[in-house]
CSV table of C-alpha atoms in Angstrom, one decimal:
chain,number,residue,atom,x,y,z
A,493,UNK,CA,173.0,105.8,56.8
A,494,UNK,CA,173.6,109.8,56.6
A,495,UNK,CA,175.7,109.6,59.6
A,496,UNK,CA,178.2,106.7,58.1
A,497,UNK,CA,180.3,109.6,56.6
A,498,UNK,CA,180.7,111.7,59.8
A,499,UNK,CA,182.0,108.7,61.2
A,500,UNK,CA,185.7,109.5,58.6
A,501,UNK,CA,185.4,113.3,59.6
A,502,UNK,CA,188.9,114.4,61.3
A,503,UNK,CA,188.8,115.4,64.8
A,504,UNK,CA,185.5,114.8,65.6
A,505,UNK,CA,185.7,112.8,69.0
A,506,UNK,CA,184.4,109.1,69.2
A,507,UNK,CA,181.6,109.7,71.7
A,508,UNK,CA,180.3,112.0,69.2
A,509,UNK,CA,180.0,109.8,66.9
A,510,UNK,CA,178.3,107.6,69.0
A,511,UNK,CA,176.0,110.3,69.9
A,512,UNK,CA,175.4,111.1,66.0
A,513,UNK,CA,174.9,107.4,65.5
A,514,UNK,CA,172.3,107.5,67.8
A,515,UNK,CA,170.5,110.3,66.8
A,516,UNK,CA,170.6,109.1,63.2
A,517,UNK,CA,169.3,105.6,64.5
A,518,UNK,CA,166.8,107.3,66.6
A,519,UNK,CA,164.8,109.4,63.3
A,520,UNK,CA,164.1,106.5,61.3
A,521,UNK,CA,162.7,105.0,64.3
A,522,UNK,CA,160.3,107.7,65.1
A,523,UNK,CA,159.4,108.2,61.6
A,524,UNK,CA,158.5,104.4,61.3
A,525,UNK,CA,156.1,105.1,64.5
A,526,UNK,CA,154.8,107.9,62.9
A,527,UNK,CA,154.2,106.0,59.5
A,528,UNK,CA,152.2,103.1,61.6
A,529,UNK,CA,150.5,105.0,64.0
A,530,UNK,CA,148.6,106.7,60.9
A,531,UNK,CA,148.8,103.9,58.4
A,532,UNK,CA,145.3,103.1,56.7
A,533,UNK,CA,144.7,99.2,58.1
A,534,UNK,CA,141.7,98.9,55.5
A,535,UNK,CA,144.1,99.6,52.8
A,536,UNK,CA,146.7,97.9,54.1
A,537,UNK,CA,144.8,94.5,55.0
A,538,UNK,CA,144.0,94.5,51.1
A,539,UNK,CA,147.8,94.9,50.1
A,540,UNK,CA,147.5,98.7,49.2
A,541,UNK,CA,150.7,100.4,48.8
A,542,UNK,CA,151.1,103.2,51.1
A,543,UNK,CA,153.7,106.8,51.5
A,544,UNK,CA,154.9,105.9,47.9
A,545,UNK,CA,157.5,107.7,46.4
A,546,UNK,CA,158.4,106.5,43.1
A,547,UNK,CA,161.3,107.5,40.4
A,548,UNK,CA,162.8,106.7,37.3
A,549,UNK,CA,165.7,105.3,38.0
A,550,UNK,CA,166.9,103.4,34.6
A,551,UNK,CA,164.7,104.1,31.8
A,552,UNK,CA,166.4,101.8,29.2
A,553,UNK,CA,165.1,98.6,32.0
A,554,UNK,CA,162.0,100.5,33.2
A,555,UNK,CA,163.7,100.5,36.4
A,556,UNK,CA,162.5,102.7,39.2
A,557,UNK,CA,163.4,104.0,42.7
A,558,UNK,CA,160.2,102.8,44.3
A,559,UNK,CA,159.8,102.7,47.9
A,560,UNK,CA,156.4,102.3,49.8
A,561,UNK,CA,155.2,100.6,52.6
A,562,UNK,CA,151.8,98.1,53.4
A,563,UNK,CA,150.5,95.7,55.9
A,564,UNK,CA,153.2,93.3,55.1
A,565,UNK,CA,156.6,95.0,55.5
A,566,UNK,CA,155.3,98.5,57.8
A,567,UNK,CA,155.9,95.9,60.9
A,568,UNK,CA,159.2,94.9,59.8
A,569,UNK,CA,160.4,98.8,59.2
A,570,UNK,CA,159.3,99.8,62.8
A,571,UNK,CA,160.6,96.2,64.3
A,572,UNK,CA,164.5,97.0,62.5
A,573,UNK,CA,164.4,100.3,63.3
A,574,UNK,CA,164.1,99.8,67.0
A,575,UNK,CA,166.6,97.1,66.3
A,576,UNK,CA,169.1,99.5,65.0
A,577,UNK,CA,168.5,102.1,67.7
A,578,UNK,CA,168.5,100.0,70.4
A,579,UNK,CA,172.1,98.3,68.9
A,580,UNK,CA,173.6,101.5,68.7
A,581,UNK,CA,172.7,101.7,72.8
A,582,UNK,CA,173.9,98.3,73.7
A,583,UNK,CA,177.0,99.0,71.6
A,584,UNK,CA,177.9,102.6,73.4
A,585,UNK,CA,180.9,100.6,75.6
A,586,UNK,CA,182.8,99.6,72.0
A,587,UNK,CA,186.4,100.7,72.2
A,588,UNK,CA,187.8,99.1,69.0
A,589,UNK,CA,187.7,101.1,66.5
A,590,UNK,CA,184.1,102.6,67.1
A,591,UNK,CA,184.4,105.1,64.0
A,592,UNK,CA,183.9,102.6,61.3
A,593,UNK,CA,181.8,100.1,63.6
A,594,UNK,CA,179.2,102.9,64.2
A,595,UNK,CA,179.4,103.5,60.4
A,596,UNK,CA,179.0,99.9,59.4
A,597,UNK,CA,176.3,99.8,61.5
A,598,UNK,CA,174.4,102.6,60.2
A,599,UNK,CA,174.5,101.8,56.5
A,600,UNK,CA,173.6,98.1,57.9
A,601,UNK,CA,170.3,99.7,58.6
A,602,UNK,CA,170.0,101.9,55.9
A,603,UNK,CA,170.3,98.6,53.0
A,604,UNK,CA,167.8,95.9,55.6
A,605,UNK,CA,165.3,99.0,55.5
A,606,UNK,CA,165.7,99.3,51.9
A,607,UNK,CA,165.3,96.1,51.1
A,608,UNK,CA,162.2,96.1,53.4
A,609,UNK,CA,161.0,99.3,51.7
A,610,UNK,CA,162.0,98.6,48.0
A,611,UNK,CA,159.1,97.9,45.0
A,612,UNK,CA,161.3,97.2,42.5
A,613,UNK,CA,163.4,94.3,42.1
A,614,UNK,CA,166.5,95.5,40.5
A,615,UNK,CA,166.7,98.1,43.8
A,616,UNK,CA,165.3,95.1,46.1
A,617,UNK,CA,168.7,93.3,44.8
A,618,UNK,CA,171.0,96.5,45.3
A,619,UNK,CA,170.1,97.0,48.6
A,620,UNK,CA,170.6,93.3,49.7
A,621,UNK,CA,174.1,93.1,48.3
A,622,UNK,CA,175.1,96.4,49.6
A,623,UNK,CA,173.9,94.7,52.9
A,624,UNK,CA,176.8,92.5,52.1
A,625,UNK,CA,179.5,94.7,53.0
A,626,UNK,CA,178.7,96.2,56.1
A,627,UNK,CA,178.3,92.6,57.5
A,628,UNK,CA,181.6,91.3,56.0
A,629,UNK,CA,183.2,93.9,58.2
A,630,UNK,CA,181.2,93.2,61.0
A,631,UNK,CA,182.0,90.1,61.4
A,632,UNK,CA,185.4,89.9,60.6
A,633,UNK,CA,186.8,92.4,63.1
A,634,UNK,CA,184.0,92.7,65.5
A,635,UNK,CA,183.1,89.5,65.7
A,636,UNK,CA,184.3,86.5,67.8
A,637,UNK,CA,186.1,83.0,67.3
A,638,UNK,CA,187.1,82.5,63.5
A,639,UNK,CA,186.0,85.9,62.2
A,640,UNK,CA,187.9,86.1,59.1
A,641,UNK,CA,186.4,82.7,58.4
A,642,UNK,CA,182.9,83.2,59.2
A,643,UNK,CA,183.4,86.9,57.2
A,644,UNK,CA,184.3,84.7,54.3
A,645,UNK,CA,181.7,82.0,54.4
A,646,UNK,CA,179.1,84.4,55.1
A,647,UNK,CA,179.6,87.1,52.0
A,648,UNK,CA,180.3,83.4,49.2
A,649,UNK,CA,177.1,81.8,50.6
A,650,UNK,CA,175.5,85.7,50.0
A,651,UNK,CA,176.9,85.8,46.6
A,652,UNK,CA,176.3,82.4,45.6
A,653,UNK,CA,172.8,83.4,46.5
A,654,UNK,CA,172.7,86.4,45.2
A,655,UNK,CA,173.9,85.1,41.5
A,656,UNK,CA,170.6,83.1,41.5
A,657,UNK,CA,168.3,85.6,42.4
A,658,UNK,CA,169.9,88.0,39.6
A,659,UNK,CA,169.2,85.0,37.4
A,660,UNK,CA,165.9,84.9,38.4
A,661,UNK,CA,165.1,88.8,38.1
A,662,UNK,CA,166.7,89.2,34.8
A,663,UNK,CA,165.1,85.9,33.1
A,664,UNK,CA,161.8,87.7,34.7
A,665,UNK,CA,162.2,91.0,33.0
A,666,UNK,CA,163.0,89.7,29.8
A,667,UNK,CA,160.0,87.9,30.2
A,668,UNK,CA,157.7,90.6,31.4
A,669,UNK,CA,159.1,93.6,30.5
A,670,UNK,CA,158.9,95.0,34.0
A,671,UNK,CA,160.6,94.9,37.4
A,672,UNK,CA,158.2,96.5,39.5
A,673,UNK,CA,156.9,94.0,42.5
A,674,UNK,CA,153.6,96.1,42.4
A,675,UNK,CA,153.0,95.1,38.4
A,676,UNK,CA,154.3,91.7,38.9
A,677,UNK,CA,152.5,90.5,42.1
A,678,UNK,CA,149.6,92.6,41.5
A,679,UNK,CA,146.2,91.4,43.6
A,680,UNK,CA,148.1,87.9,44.8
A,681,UNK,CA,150.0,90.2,48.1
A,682,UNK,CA,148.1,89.7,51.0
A,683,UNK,CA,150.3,88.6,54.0
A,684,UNK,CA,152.7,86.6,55.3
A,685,UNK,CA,156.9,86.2,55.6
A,686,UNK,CA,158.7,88.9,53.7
A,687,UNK,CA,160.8,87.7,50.4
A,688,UNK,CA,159.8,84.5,49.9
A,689,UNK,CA,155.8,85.9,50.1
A,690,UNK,CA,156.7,89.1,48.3
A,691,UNK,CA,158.8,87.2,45.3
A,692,UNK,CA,157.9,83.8,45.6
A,693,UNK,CA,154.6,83.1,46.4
A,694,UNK,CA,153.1,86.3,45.3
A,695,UNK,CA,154.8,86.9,42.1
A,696,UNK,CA,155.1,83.1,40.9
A,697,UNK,CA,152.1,81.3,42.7
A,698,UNK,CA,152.4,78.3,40.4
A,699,UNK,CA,155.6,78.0,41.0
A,700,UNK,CA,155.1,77.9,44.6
A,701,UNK,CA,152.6,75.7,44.6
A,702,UNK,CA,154.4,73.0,42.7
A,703,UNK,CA,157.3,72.9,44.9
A,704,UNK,CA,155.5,73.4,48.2
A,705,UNK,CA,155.3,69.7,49.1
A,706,UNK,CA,159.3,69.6,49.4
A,707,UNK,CA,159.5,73.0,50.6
A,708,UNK,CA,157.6,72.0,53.5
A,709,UNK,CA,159.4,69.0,54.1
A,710,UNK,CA,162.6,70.9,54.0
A,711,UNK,CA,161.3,73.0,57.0
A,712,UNK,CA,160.2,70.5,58.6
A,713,UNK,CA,163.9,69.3,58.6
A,714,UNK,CA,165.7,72.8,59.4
A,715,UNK,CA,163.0,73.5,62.6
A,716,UNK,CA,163.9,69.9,64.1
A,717,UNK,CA,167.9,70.1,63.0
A,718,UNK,CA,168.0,73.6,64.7
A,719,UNK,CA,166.4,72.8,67.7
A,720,UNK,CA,168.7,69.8,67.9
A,721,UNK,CA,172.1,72.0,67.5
A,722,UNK,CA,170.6,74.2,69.7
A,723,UNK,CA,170.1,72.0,72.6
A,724,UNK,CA,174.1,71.3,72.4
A,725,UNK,CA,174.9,74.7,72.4
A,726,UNK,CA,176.8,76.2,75.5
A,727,UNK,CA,177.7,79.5,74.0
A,728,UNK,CA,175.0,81.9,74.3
A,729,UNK,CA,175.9,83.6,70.7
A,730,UNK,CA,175.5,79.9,68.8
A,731,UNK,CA,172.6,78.9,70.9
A,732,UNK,CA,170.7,82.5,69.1
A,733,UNK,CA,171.8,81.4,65.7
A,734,UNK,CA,170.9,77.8,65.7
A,735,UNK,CA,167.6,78.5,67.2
A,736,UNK,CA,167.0,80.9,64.5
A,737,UNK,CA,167.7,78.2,62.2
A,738,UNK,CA,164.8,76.4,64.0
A,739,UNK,CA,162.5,79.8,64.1
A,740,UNK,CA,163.1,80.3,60.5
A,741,UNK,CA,161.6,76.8,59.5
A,742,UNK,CA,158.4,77.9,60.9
A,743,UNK,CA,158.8,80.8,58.9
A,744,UNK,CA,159.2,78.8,55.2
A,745,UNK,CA,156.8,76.0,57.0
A,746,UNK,CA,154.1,78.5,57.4
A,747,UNK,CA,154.6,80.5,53.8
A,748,UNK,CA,154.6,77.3,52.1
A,749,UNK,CA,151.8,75.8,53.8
A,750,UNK,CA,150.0,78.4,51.0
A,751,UNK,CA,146.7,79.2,53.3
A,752,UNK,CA,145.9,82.6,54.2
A,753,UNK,CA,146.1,81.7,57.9
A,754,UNK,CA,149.6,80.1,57.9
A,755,UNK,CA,151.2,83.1,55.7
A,756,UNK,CA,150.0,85.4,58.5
A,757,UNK,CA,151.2,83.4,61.3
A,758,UNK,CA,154.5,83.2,59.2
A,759,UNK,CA,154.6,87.0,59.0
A,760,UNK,CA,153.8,87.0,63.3
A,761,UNK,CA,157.0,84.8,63.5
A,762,UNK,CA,159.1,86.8,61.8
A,763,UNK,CA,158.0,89.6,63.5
A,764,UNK,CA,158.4,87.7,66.8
């Protein structure tokens, strides 16, 4: 996300940028290496936070900048951060106005890996909105067909979201008195599928468990509907996002499932 200001800088040429862009996606990916290749799998198998940094952020909420990494989200940082180098490659031949695509790009990157990285809800639910812009720009000048009107749909749907899960985190701070994901989940994170394991099934296991009969049924419906769009599809674009309609049903059908060996074949899908 460091290099998304370059990309405004006066006379600096555009295949510099693209060479900044991909220096800047390329640290982050070496880093993540670095972080997996000596992460402590004892630790992390028992949902032990790892390379913690944590900050007061908002005393008056107990809000905090806390970032660390374990068995469950360390695979995901190294899997987006390949992602986001190896975009930047594929995307080297862009002629339309490669200055703020490169810069969308990068603080794309910078709010997924946050959210991936974030231990605190309030900045869990900052970085996912700021996610919001960068894709709303995306996809309507980059993208294809009705851009403006996919742009649209996209950032309500977000939002619509997004206003339910700020329900949800305020109604559990005034409840609890604390937004940290560490205090809140505490022994129940093990493994499995990223939010919905991190928030849902870790933090309100209950919950979870209560609704996980029409939960299940639900994905049982969105992996057969997907695959059925997707055998209709001619365009290669739709035929990618209706199957991963179909690949994330697996995903919630495995969480939901509640057994320690579906949430980790869950977490191997979205991996996958």
């Amino acid at each position: 996300g460091l290099n998304s200001p370059f990309a405004f800088v006066p006379g600096l040429q555009d295949r510099v940028i693209k060479r900044i862009s991909a220096v800047f996606t390329f640290i982050p990916l070496a880093l993540s290496i670095f972080l997996f290749a000596i992460f402590d799998r004892s630790l992390g198998a028992a949902g032990v936070i790892q390379f913690e940094e944590k900050l007061s952020w908002i005393p008056a909420i107990n809000a905090h900048y806390h970032l660390g990494v374990d068995g469950l989200n360390l695979p995901l940082v190294v899997l987006m951060a390949l992602l986001g180098f190896l975009v930047v490659l594929i995307s080297w031949k862009i002629d339309l106005r490669p200055r703020e695509y490169f810069a969308w790009l990068l603080l794309l990157e910078t709010s997924i890996l946050g959210v991936f990285c974030s231990l605190d809800l309030l900045l869990f639910f900052v970085f996912w909105e700021i996610e919001v812009i960068p894709m709303y720009f995306l996809i309507s000048i980059w993208g294809s067909g009705r851009k403006e009107y996919s742009a649209i749909k996209y950032v309500v749907y977000t939002l619509f979201g997004s206003a339910l899960m700020l329900a949800g985190i305020l109604s559990l701070y005034f409840t609890t008195g604390s937004l940290s994901m560490v205090e809140l989940a505490g022994a129940l994170i093990k493994m499995g599928g990223y939010g919905m394991i991190r928030v849902c099934v870790s933090i309100f296991p209950q919950v979870a468990q209560q609704f996980a009969q029409l939960l299940v049924i639900f994905a049982v419906i969105t992996v057969l509907y997907g695959a059925a769009v997707t055998l209709r599809q001619t365009d290669l674009k739709r035929l990618i996002a209706y199957s991963s309609i179909s690949h994330m049903g697996y995903v919630l059908l495995g969480v939901f499932a509640l057994s320690q060996v579906s949430l980790s074949g869950a977490a191997l899908q979205m991996f996958s």
